[in-house]
Amino acid sequence: MCSPEHFAVEYAINPWMDVTTPVDRDLAVKQWDRLRETLVGLGHEVHLLTPEQGLPDMVYAANGAFMVDGTAYGARFKHEQRAAEAAAHHAFYESQGWRFIAPSETNEGEGDFAYVPETHGGLILAGHGFRTEIPAHAEAQEALGRPVVSLRLVDPRFYHLDVALAAIDDSNVVYFPGAFSAASQRVLTQLFPDAVIADDEDALAFGLNLVSDGANVVLNSEAARLAGKLKAAGYTPVPVELAELKKGGGSVKCCIAELRH
């Protein structure tokens, strides 16, 4: 995770960003702190990336790489405003002694990659359409040695896979069908017949931008309806208020890079 101490909406690179809406940075830091404390309270170890002046989106730490079994496939951001973040993430992963593979192709880390470890021996779901380019899917497959399934995103409000789909345990997902092309919806139905299906209200509340440890699902507190669906499916929803960080087009998952080592 990376503190939002420099967070601001200074440019608009997704439909959620409005440069005329002020950000309360102190409140953003408080909400982010509460998210970090929630993860620690659930028994997880949280590593911190040092935020850098001039990179207001660094708080969205998930976008910097995608890690499976101790190997991190690095990010290469689509927009120049975020390009310098990649080096900070590269330095972090190497400082921890983890294997890092630098990308040649445009991709935004866990923003567009999800991992489902017990489906087909470990399956990577990969989004494209707005940020990550399709050649990065093949590059990730080579880097990480896991099969990749490409899913096309068709609604600009759901510009990253992680605002439309999330793994909720080692073999299942929750997703909003309307974010995907008809063919990608069919693929998801075949792969995950027991998936939790979200509606547009859940998705627009950033409910799918969540993190799950297989039992506890940490999600945006605005997504009360999705929390109910997850509870009915046997999970424990853990709501967290992140209204300030939503102004940049992200929520719980965007703030968390999962270190699968």
PDB file of C-alpha atoms in Angstrom:
ATOM      1  CA  MET A   1       0.000   0.000   0.000  1.00  0.00           C
ATOM      2  CA  CYS A   2       1.031   3.622  -0.541  1.00  0.00           C
ATOM      3  CA  SER A   3      -0.214   6.537   1.565  1.00  0.00           C
ATOM      4  CA  PRO A   4      -2.300   9.195  -0.255  1.00  0.00           C
ATOM      5  CA  GLU A   5      -0.375  12.059   1.346  1.00  0.00           C
ATOM      6  CA  HIS A   6       0.159  13.548  -2.147  1.00  0.00           C
ATOM      7  CA  PHE A   7      -3.221  12.435  -3.518  1.00  0.00           C
ATOM      8  CA  ALA A   8      -5.141  14.902  -5.693  1.00  0.00           C
ATOM      9  CA  VAL A   9      -7.279  14.893  -8.825  1.00  0.00           C
ATOM     10  CA  GLU A  10      -5.098  17.091 -11.041  1.00  0.00           C
ATOM     11  CA  TYR A  11      -6.027  15.496 -14.371  1.00  0.00           C
ATOM     12  CA  ALA A  12      -8.804  13.270 -15.711  1.00  0.00           C
ATOM     13  CA  ILE A  13      -7.815   9.910 -17.208  1.00  0.00           C
ATOM     14  CA  ASN A  14     -10.988   7.991 -16.336  1.00  0.00           C
ATOM     15  CA  PRO A  15     -14.701   8.950 -16.191  1.00  0.00           C
ATOM     16  CA  TRP A  16     -14.681   9.186 -12.390  1.00  0.00           C
ATOM     17  CA  MET A  17     -12.048  11.922 -12.198  1.00  0.00           C
ATOM     18  CA  ASP A  18     -13.382  15.495 -12.042  1.00  0.00           C
ATOM     19  CA  VAL A  19     -10.719  18.177 -11.657  1.00  0.00           C
ATOM     20  CA  THR A  20     -13.378  20.629 -10.432  1.00  0.00           C
ATOM     21  CA  THR A  21     -14.251  18.469  -7.403  1.00  0.00           C
ATOM     22  CA  PRO A  22     -11.914  19.226  -4.488  1.00  0.00           C
ATOM     23  CA  VAL A  23     -10.180  16.398  -2.620  1.00  0.00           C
ATOM     24  CA  ASP A  24      -9.887  16.460   1.172  1.00  0.00           C
ATOM     25  CA  ARG A  25      -6.400  15.005   1.451  1.00  0.00           C
ATOM     26  CA  ASP A  26      -6.465  14.733   5.245  1.00  0.00           C
ATOM     27  CA  LEU A  27      -9.687  12.749   5.040  1.00  0.00           C
ATOM     28  CA  ALA A  28      -8.219  10.606   2.256  1.00  0.00           C
ATOM     29  CA  VAL A  29      -5.278   9.732   4.524  1.00  0.00           C
ATOM     30  CA  LYS A  30      -7.632   8.921   7.417  1.00  0.00           C
ATOM     31  CA  GLN A  31      -9.777   6.659   5.240  1.00  0.00           C
ATOM     32  CA  TRP A  32      -6.691   4.959   3.820  1.00  0.00           C
ATOM     33  CA  ASP A  33      -5.296   4.469   7.363  1.00  0.00           C
ATOM     34  CA  ARG A  34      -8.549   2.811   8.361  1.00  0.00           C
ATOM     35  CA  LEU A  35      -8.267   0.453   5.379  1.00  0.00           C
ATOM     36  CA  ARG A  36      -4.695  -0.447   6.353  1.00  0.00           C
ATOM     37  CA  GLU A  37      -5.722  -1.001   9.983  1.00  0.00           C
ATOM     38  CA  THR A  38      -8.594  -3.214   8.807  1.00  0.00           C
ATOM     39  CA  LEU A  39      -6.198  -5.464   6.889  1.00  0.00           C
ATOM     40  CA  VAL A  40      -3.793  -5.680   9.836  1.00  0.00           C
ATOM     41  CA  GLY A  41      -6.739  -6.451  12.123  1.00  0.00           C
ATOM     42  CA  LEU A  42      -7.662  -9.360   9.850  1.00  0.00           C
ATOM     43  CA  GLY A  43      -4.146 -10.770  10.310  1.00  0.00           C
ATOM     44  CA  HIS A  44      -2.470  -9.566   7.126  1.00  0.00           C
ATOM     45  CA  GLU A  45       0.996  -8.045   6.846  1.00  0.00           C
ATOM     46  CA  VAL A  46       1.057  -4.703   5.036  1.00  0.00           C
ATOM     47  CA  HIS A  47       4.200  -3.406   3.318  1.00  0.00           C
ATOM     48  CA  LEU A  48       4.371   0.323   2.598  1.00  0.00           C
ATOM     49  CA  LEU A  49       5.600   2.041  -0.557  1.00  0.00           C
ATOM     50  CA  THR A  50       6.904   5.590  -0.048  1.00  0.00           C
ATOM     51  CA  PRO A  51       4.678   8.117  -1.850  1.00  0.00           C
ATOM     52  CA  GLU A  52       6.392  10.584  -4.183  1.00  0.00           C
ATOM     53  CA  GLN A  53       5.569  14.237  -4.763  1.00  0.00           C
ATOM     54  CA  GLY A  54       4.104  14.840  -8.209  1.00  0.00           C
ATOM     55  CA  LEU A  55       2.613  11.348  -8.505  1.00  0.00           C
ATOM     56  CA  PRO A  56      -0.874  11.840  -7.037  1.00  0.00           C
ATOM     57  CA  ASP A  57      -2.156   8.405  -8.134  1.00  0.00           C
ATOM     58  CA  MET A  58       0.524   6.377  -6.324  1.00  0.00           C
ATOM     59  CA  VAL A  59      -2.065   5.540  -3.667  1.00  0.00           C
ATOM     60  CA  TYR A  60      -3.469   3.079  -6.212  1.00  0.00           C
ATOM     61  CA  ALA A  61      -0.684   0.609  -5.472  1.00  0.00           C
ATOM     62  CA  ALA A  62      -2.372  -2.307  -7.236  1.00  0.00           C
ATOM     63  CA  ASN A  63      -1.515  -0.815 -10.619  1.00  0.00           C
ATOM     64  CA  GLY A  64       2.274  -1.077 -10.215  1.00  0.00           C
ATOM     65  CA  ALA A  65       2.765  -4.822 -10.786  1.00  0.00           C
ATOM     66  CA  PHE A  66       1.102  -8.229 -10.725  1.00  0.00           C
ATOM     67  CA  MET A  67       2.670 -10.881  -8.515  1.00  0.00           C
ATOM     68  CA  VAL A  68       2.269 -14.669  -8.572  1.00  0.00           C
ATOM     69  CA  ASP A  69       4.442 -17.128  -6.604  1.00  0.00           C
ATOM     70  CA  GLY A  70       7.096 -14.561  -5.766  1.00  0.00           C
ATOM     71  CA  THR A  71       7.508 -13.234  -9.314  1.00  0.00           C
ATOM     72  CA  ALA A  72       6.293  -9.719 -10.074  1.00  0.00           C
ATOM     73  CA  TYR A  73       5.406  -8.745 -13.629  1.00  0.00           C
ATOM     74  CA  GLY A  74       5.871  -4.981 -13.710  1.00  0.00           C
ATOM     75  CA  ALA A  75       3.567  -2.285 -15.022  1.00  0.00           C
ATOM     76  CA  ARG A  76       3.926   0.060 -17.963  1.00  0.00           C
ATOM     77  CA  PHE A  77       1.270   2.743 -17.646  1.00  0.00           C
ATOM     78  CA  LYS A  78      -0.855   3.904 -20.557  1.00  0.00           C
ATOM     79  CA  HIS A  79      -0.984   7.563 -19.509  1.00  0.00           C
ATOM     80  CA  GLU A  80       2.144   9.684 -19.195  1.00  0.00           C
ATOM     81  CA  GLN A  81       0.847  11.226 -15.948  1.00  0.00           C
ATOM     82  CA  ARG A  82       1.384   7.884 -14.209  1.00  0.00           C
ATOM     83  CA  ALA A  83       4.415   6.567 -16.119  1.00  0.00           C
ATOM     84  CA  ALA A  84       6.959   7.426 -13.404  1.00  0.00           C
ATOM     85  CA  GLU A  85       5.136   5.261 -10.858  1.00  0.00           C
ATOM     86  CA  ALA A  86       6.476   2.122 -12.534  1.00  0.00           C
ATOM     87  CA  ALA A  87      10.061   2.768 -11.419  1.00  0.00           C
ATOM     88  CA  ALA A  88       9.007   3.200  -7.783  1.00  0.00           C
ATOM     89  CA  HIS A  89       7.242  -0.158  -7.834  1.00  0.00           C
ATOM     90  CA  HIS A  90      10.191  -1.829  -9.588  1.00  0.00           C
ATOM     91  CA  ALA A  91      12.542  -0.560  -6.864  1.00  0.00           C
ATOM     92  CA  PHE A  92      10.192  -1.753  -4.120  1.00  0.00           C
ATOM     93  CA  TYR A  93       9.866  -5.324  -5.422  1.00  0.00           C
ATOM     94  CA  GLU A  94      13.602  -5.657  -5.986  1.00  0.00           C
ATOM     95  CA  SER A  95      14.345  -4.251  -2.505  1.00  0.00           C
ATOM     96  CA  GLN A  96      12.272  -7.095  -1.051  1.00  0.00           C
ATOM     97  CA  GLY A  97      14.336  -9.658  -2.943  1.00  0.00           C
ATOM     98  CA  TRP A  98      11.486 -10.799  -5.145  1.00  0.00           C
ATOM     99  CA  ARG A  99      11.958 -11.658  -8.799  1.00  0.00           C
ATOM    100  CA  PHE A 100      10.867  -8.773 -11.009  1.00  0.00           C
ATOM    101  CA  ILE A 101      10.191  -8.995 -14.743  1.00  0.00           C
ATOM    102  CA  ALA A 102      10.093  -5.638 -16.497  1.00  0.00           C
ATOM    103  CA  PRO A 103       7.381  -5.355 -19.140  1.00  0.00           C
ATOM    104  CA  SER A 104       7.722  -4.389 -22.770  1.00  0.00           C
ATOM    105  CA  GLU A 105       3.967  -4.062 -23.237  1.00  0.00           C
ATOM    106  CA  THR A 106       1.476  -1.571 -21.810  1.00  0.00           C
ATOM    107  CA  ASN A 107      -0.235  -2.995 -18.727  1.00  0.00           C
ATOM    108  CA  GLU A 108      -1.449  -1.644 -15.401  1.00  0.00           C
ATOM    109  CA  GLY A 109      -0.633  -4.475 -13.033  1.00  0.00           C
ATOM    110  CA  GLU A 110      -3.417  -5.810 -10.854  1.00  0.00           C
ATOM    111  CA  GLY A 111      -5.664  -3.158 -12.296  1.00  0.00           C
ATOM    112  CA  ASP A 112      -6.143  -5.511 -15.242  1.00  0.00           C
ATOM    113  CA  PHE A 113      -4.963  -8.881 -13.915  1.00  0.00           C
ATOM    114  CA  ALA A 114      -6.682 -11.170 -11.395  1.00  0.00           C
ATOM    115  CA  TYR A 115      -5.434 -14.548 -10.158  1.00  0.00           C
ATOM    116  CA  VAL A 116      -7.592 -17.560  -9.333  1.00  0.00           C
ATOM    117  CA  PRO A 117      -5.109 -20.158  -8.008  1.00  0.00           C
ATOM    118  CA  GLU A 118      -7.251 -23.296  -7.955  1.00  0.00           C
ATOM    119  CA  THR A 119      -8.990 -22.887 -11.311  1.00  0.00           C
ATOM    120  CA  HIS A 120      -7.157 -24.940 -13.958  1.00  0.00           C
ATOM    121  CA  GLY A 121      -4.080 -25.087 -11.744  1.00  0.00           C
ATOM    122  CA  GLY A 122      -3.831 -21.323 -11.462  1.00  0.00           C
ATOM    123  CA  LEU A 123      -5.599 -19.058 -13.914  1.00  0.00           C
ATOM    124  CA  ILE A 124      -4.917 -15.416 -14.744  1.00  0.00           C
ATOM    125  CA  LEU A 125      -7.888 -13.329 -15.838  1.00  0.00           C
ATOM    126  CA  ALA A 126      -6.726 -10.357 -17.894  1.00  0.00           C
ATOM    127  CA  GLY A 127      -8.685  -7.289 -18.942  1.00  0.00           C
ATOM    128  CA  HIS A 128      -8.209  -5.165 -22.048  1.00  0.00           C
ATOM    129  CA  GLY A 129     -10.074  -2.448 -23.876  1.00  0.00           C
ATOM    130  CA  PHE A 130      -9.052   0.745 -22.087  1.00  0.00           C
ATOM    131  CA  ARG A 131      -5.632   0.483 -20.417  1.00  0.00           C
ATOM    132  CA  THR A 132      -3.787  -2.834 -20.726  1.00  0.00           C
ATOM    133  CA  GLU A 133      -2.977  -3.941 -24.292  1.00  0.00           C
ATOM    134  CA  ILE A 134      -3.609  -7.518 -25.452  1.00  0.00           C
ATOM    135  CA  PRO A 135       0.104  -8.272 -26.151  1.00  0.00           C
ATOM    136  CA  ALA A 136       0.697  -7.797 -22.413  1.00  0.00           C
ATOM    137  CA  HIS A 137      -1.516 -10.820 -21.752  1.00  0.00           C
ATOM    138  CA  ALA A 138       0.898 -13.071 -23.640  1.00  0.00           C
ATOM    139  CA  GLU A 139       3.840 -11.366 -21.937  1.00  0.00           C
ATOM    140  CA  ALA A 140       2.302 -12.013 -18.509  1.00  0.00           C
ATOM    141  CA  GLN A 141       1.730 -15.664 -19.403  1.00  0.00           C
ATOM    142  CA  GLU A 142       5.396 -16.050 -20.328  1.00  0.00           C
ATOM    143  CA  ALA A 143       6.561 -14.149 -17.241  1.00  0.00           C
ATOM    144  CA  LEU A 144       4.390 -16.004 -14.740  1.00  0.00           C
ATOM    145  CA  GLY A 145       3.881 -19.427 -16.324  1.00  0.00           C
ATOM    146  CA  ARG A 146       0.124 -19.458 -15.845  1.00  0.00           C
ATOM    147  CA  PRO A 147      -2.597 -19.626 -18.504  1.00  0.00           C
ATOM    148  CA  VAL A 148      -4.179 -16.263 -19.270  1.00  0.00           C
ATOM    149  CA  VAL A 149      -7.793 -15.709 -20.280  1.00  0.00           C
ATOM    150  CA  SER A 150      -8.392 -12.387 -22.047  1.00  0.00           C
ATOM    151  CA  LEU A 151     -11.593 -10.513 -21.184  1.00  0.00           C
ATOM    152  CA  ARG A 152     -12.732  -7.464 -23.124  1.00  0.00           C
ATOM    153  CA  LEU A 153     -14.028  -4.489 -21.169  1.00  0.00           C
ATOM    154  CA  VAL A 154     -16.600  -2.425 -23.073  1.00  0.00           C
ATOM    155  CA  ASP A 155     -17.848   0.253 -20.640  1.00  0.00           C
ATOM    156  CA  PRO A 156     -15.414   3.153 -20.011  1.00  0.00           C
ATOM    157  CA  ARG A 157     -16.674   3.518 -16.428  1.00  0.00           C
ATOM    158  CA  PHE A 158     -15.121   0.104 -15.823  1.00  0.00           C
ATOM    159  CA  TYR A 159     -11.776   0.953 -17.359  1.00  0.00           C
ATOM    160  CA  HIS A 160      -9.835  -1.649 -15.361  1.00  0.00           C
ATOM    161  CA  LEU A 161     -10.708  -5.286 -14.730  1.00  0.00           C
ATOM    162  CA  ASP A 162     -10.556  -4.675 -10.981  1.00  0.00           C
ATOM    163  CA  VAL A 163     -13.580  -2.378 -10.997  1.00  0.00           C
ATOM    164  CA  ALA A 164     -15.630  -5.090 -12.755  1.00  0.00           C
ATOM    165  CA  LEU A 165     -14.378  -8.403 -11.330  1.00  0.00           C
ATOM    166  CA  ALA A 166     -12.603  -9.798  -8.274  1.00  0.00           C
ATOM    167  CA  ALA A 167     -11.451 -13.194  -7.042  1.00  0.00           C
ATOM    168  CA  ILE A 168     -13.273 -13.966  -3.784  1.00  0.00           C
ATOM    169  CA  ASP A 169     -11.525 -17.222  -2.968  1.00  0.00           C
ATOM    170  CA  ASP A 170      -9.092 -19.644  -4.605  1.00  0.00           C
ATOM    171  CA  SER A 171     -11.617 -20.840  -7.181  1.00  0.00           C
ATOM    172  CA  ASN A 172     -14.427 -18.317  -7.541  1.00  0.00           C
ATOM    173  CA  VAL A 173     -15.089 -14.718  -8.556  1.00  0.00           C
ATOM    174  CA  VAL A 174     -17.658 -11.939  -8.308  1.00  0.00           C
ATOM    175  CA  TYR A 175     -18.276  -9.794 -11.388  1.00  0.00           C
ATOM    176  CA  PHE A 176     -20.580  -7.368 -13.176  1.00  0.00           C
ATOM    177  CA  PRO A 177     -21.529  -8.856 -16.583  1.00  0.00           C
ATOM    178  CA  GLY A 178     -22.383  -5.488 -18.143  1.00  0.00           C
ATOM    179  CA  ALA A 179     -18.735  -4.402 -18.030  1.00  0.00           C
ATOM    180  CA  PHE A 180     -17.729  -7.139 -20.485  1.00  0.00           C
ATOM    181  CA  SER A 181     -18.331  -7.973 -24.138  1.00  0.00           C
ATOM    182  CA  ALA A 182     -20.940 -10.643 -24.858  1.00  0.00           C
ATOM    183  CA  ALA A 183     -18.234 -13.184 -25.733  1.00  0.00           C
ATOM    184  CA  SER A 184     -16.298 -12.454 -22.524  1.00  0.00           C
ATOM    185  CA  GLN A 185     -19.504 -12.864 -20.529  1.00  0.00           C
ATOM    186  CA  ARG A 186     -19.908 -16.333 -22.059  1.00  0.00           C
ATOM    187  CA  VAL A 187     -16.326 -17.226 -21.122  1.00  0.00           C
ATOM    188  CA  LEU A 188     -16.895 -16.148 -17.525  1.00  0.00           C
ATOM    189  CA  THR A 189     -20.127 -18.151 -17.325  1.00  0.00           C
ATOM    190  CA  GLN A 190     -18.274 -21.272 -18.504  1.00  0.00           C
ATOM    191  CA  LEU A 191     -15.307 -20.799 -16.165  1.00  0.00           C
ATOM    192  CA  PHE A 192     -17.254 -19.743 -13.076  1.00  0.00           C
ATOM    193  CA  PRO A 193     -20.782 -21.184 -13.089  1.00  0.00           C
ATOM    194  CA  ASP A 194     -21.127 -20.466  -9.361  1.00  0.00           C
ATOM    195  CA  ALA A 195     -19.850 -16.875  -9.485  1.00  0.00           C
ATOM    196  CA  VAL A 196     -21.506 -14.158  -7.432  1.00  0.00           C
ATOM    197  CA  ILE A 197     -23.166 -11.868  -9.975  1.00  0.00           C
ATOM    198  CA  ALA A 198     -23.191  -8.131  -9.273  1.00  0.00           C
ATOM    199  CA  ASP A 199     -25.606  -5.608 -10.775  1.00  0.00           C
ATOM    200  CA  ASP A 200     -24.959  -2.082 -11.987  1.00  0.00           C
ATOM    201  CA  GLU A 201     -25.782  -0.599  -8.580  1.00  0.00           C
ATOM    202  CA  ASP A 202     -23.096  -2.772  -6.961  1.00  0.00           C
ATOM    203  CA  ALA A 203     -20.586  -1.906  -9.675  1.00  0.00           C
ATOM    204  CA  LEU A 204     -21.221   1.842  -9.668  1.00  0.00           C
ATOM    205  CA  ALA A 205     -20.706   1.854  -5.895  1.00  0.00           C
ATOM    206  CA  PHE A 206     -17.195   0.460  -6.591  1.00  0.00           C
ATOM    207  CA  GLY A 207     -18.263  -2.701  -4.791  1.00  0.00           C
ATOM    208  CA  LEU A 208     -16.275  -4.962  -7.112  1.00  0.00           C
ATOM    209  CA  ASN A 209     -13.052  -3.116  -6.336  1.00  0.00           C
ATOM    210  CA  LEU A 210     -12.578  -5.380  -3.332  1.00  0.00           C
ATOM    211  CA  VAL A 211     -10.008  -7.610  -1.659  1.00  0.00           C
ATOM    212  CA  SER A 212     -10.813 -11.037  -0.236  1.00  0.00           C
ATOM    213  CA  ASP A 213      -8.726 -13.484   1.776  1.00  0.00           C
ATOM    214  CA  GLY A 214     -11.182 -16.259   0.985  1.00  0.00           C
ATOM    215  CA  ALA A 215     -13.284 -15.637   4.095  1.00  0.00           C
ATOM    216  CA  ASN A 216     -13.344 -11.888   4.732  1.00  0.00           C
ATOM    217  CA  VAL A 217     -14.222  -9.551   1.874  1.00  0.00           C
ATOM    218  CA  VAL A 218     -13.089  -5.949   2.379  1.00  0.00           C
ATOM    219  CA  LEU A 219     -15.196  -3.669   0.190  1.00  0.00           C
ATOM    220  CA  ASN A 220     -16.453  -0.119  -0.215  1.00  0.00           C
ATOM    221  CA  SER A 221     -19.115   0.678   2.377  1.00  0.00           C
ATOM    222  CA  GLU A 222     -21.344   2.189  -0.315  1.00  0.00           C
ATOM    223  CA  ALA A 223     -21.836  -1.281  -1.810  1.00  0.00           C
ATOM    224  CA  ALA A 224     -24.303  -2.470   0.829  1.00  0.00           C
ATOM    225  CA  ARG A 225     -26.299  -4.568  -1.611  1.00  0.00           C
ATOM    226  CA  LEU A 226     -23.233  -6.464  -2.822  1.00  0.00           C
ATOM    227  CA  ALA A 227     -22.191  -6.988   0.811  1.00  0.00           C
ATOM    228  CA  GLY A 228     -25.528  -8.730   1.325  1.00  0.00           C
ATOM    229  CA  LYS A 229     -24.993 -10.973  -1.702  1.00  0.00           C
ATOM    230  CA  LEU A 230     -21.527 -11.939  -0.485  1.00  0.00           C
ATOM    231  CA  LYS A 231     -22.838 -12.679   3.002  1.00  0.00           C
ATOM    232  CA  ALA A 232     -25.541 -14.895   1.511  1.00  0.00           C
ATOM    233  CA  ALA A 233     -22.789 -16.737  -0.414  1.00  0.00           C
ATOM    234  CA  GLY A 234     -20.956 -17.525   2.834  1.00  0.00           C
ATOM    235  CA  TYR A 235     -18.385 -14.720   3.027  1.00  0.00           C
ATOM    236  CA  THR A 236     -17.957 -12.092   5.746  1.00  0.00           C
ATOM    237  CA  PRO A 237     -18.229  -8.583   4.278  1.00  0.00           C
ATOM    238  CA  VAL A 238     -15.983  -5.971   5.907  1.00  0.00           C
ATOM    239  CA  PRO A 239     -17.134  -2.508   4.743  1.00  0.00           C
ATOM    240  CA  VAL A 240     -14.676   0.401   4.629  1.00  0.00           C
ATOM    241  CA  GLU A 241     -15.451   4.055   3.817  1.00  0.00           C
ATOM    242  CA  LEU A 242     -13.256   5.334   0.952  1.00  0.00           C
ATOM    243  CA  ALA A 243     -15.262   8.226  -0.518  1.00  0.00           C
ATOM    244  CA  GLU A 244     -12.250  10.506  -1.052  1.00  0.00           C
ATOM    245  CA  LEU A 245     -10.223   7.913  -2.942  1.00  0.00           C
ATOM    246  CA  LYS A 246     -13.239   7.106  -5.115  1.00  0.00           C
ATOM    247  CA  LYS A 247     -12.801  10.617  -6.587  1.00  0.00           C
ATOM    248  CA  GLY A 248      -9.730   9.310  -8.415  1.00  0.00           C
ATOM    249  CA  GLY A 249     -11.578   6.303  -9.791  1.00  0.00           C
ATOM    250  CA  GLY A 250     -10.483   3.710  -7.251  1.00  0.00           C
ATOM    251  CA  SER A 251     -11.469   1.988  -4.037  1.00  0.00           C
ATOM    252  CA  VAL A 252     -10.294  -0.876  -1.830  1.00  0.00           C
ATOM    253  CA  LYS A 253      -8.559  -3.066  -4.428  1.00  0.00           C
ATOM    254  CA  CYS A 254      -6.873  -0.170  -6.219  1.00  0.00           C
ATOM    255  CA  CYS A 255      -5.157   0.697  -2.942  1.00  0.00           C
ATOM    256  CA  ILE A 256      -3.827  -2.824  -2.346  1.00  0.00           C
ATOM    257  CA  ALA A 257      -1.217  -4.781  -4.276  1.00  0.00           C
ATOM    258  CA  GLU A 258      -1.457  -8.423  -3.244  1.00  0.00           C
ATOM    259  CA  LEU A 259       1.969  -9.975  -2.636  1.00  0.00           C
ATOM    260  CA  ARG A 260       1.517 -13.619  -3.578  1.00  0.00           C
ATOM    261  CA  HIS A 261       4.880 -15.042  -2.565  1.00  0.00           C
TER     262      HIS A 261
END
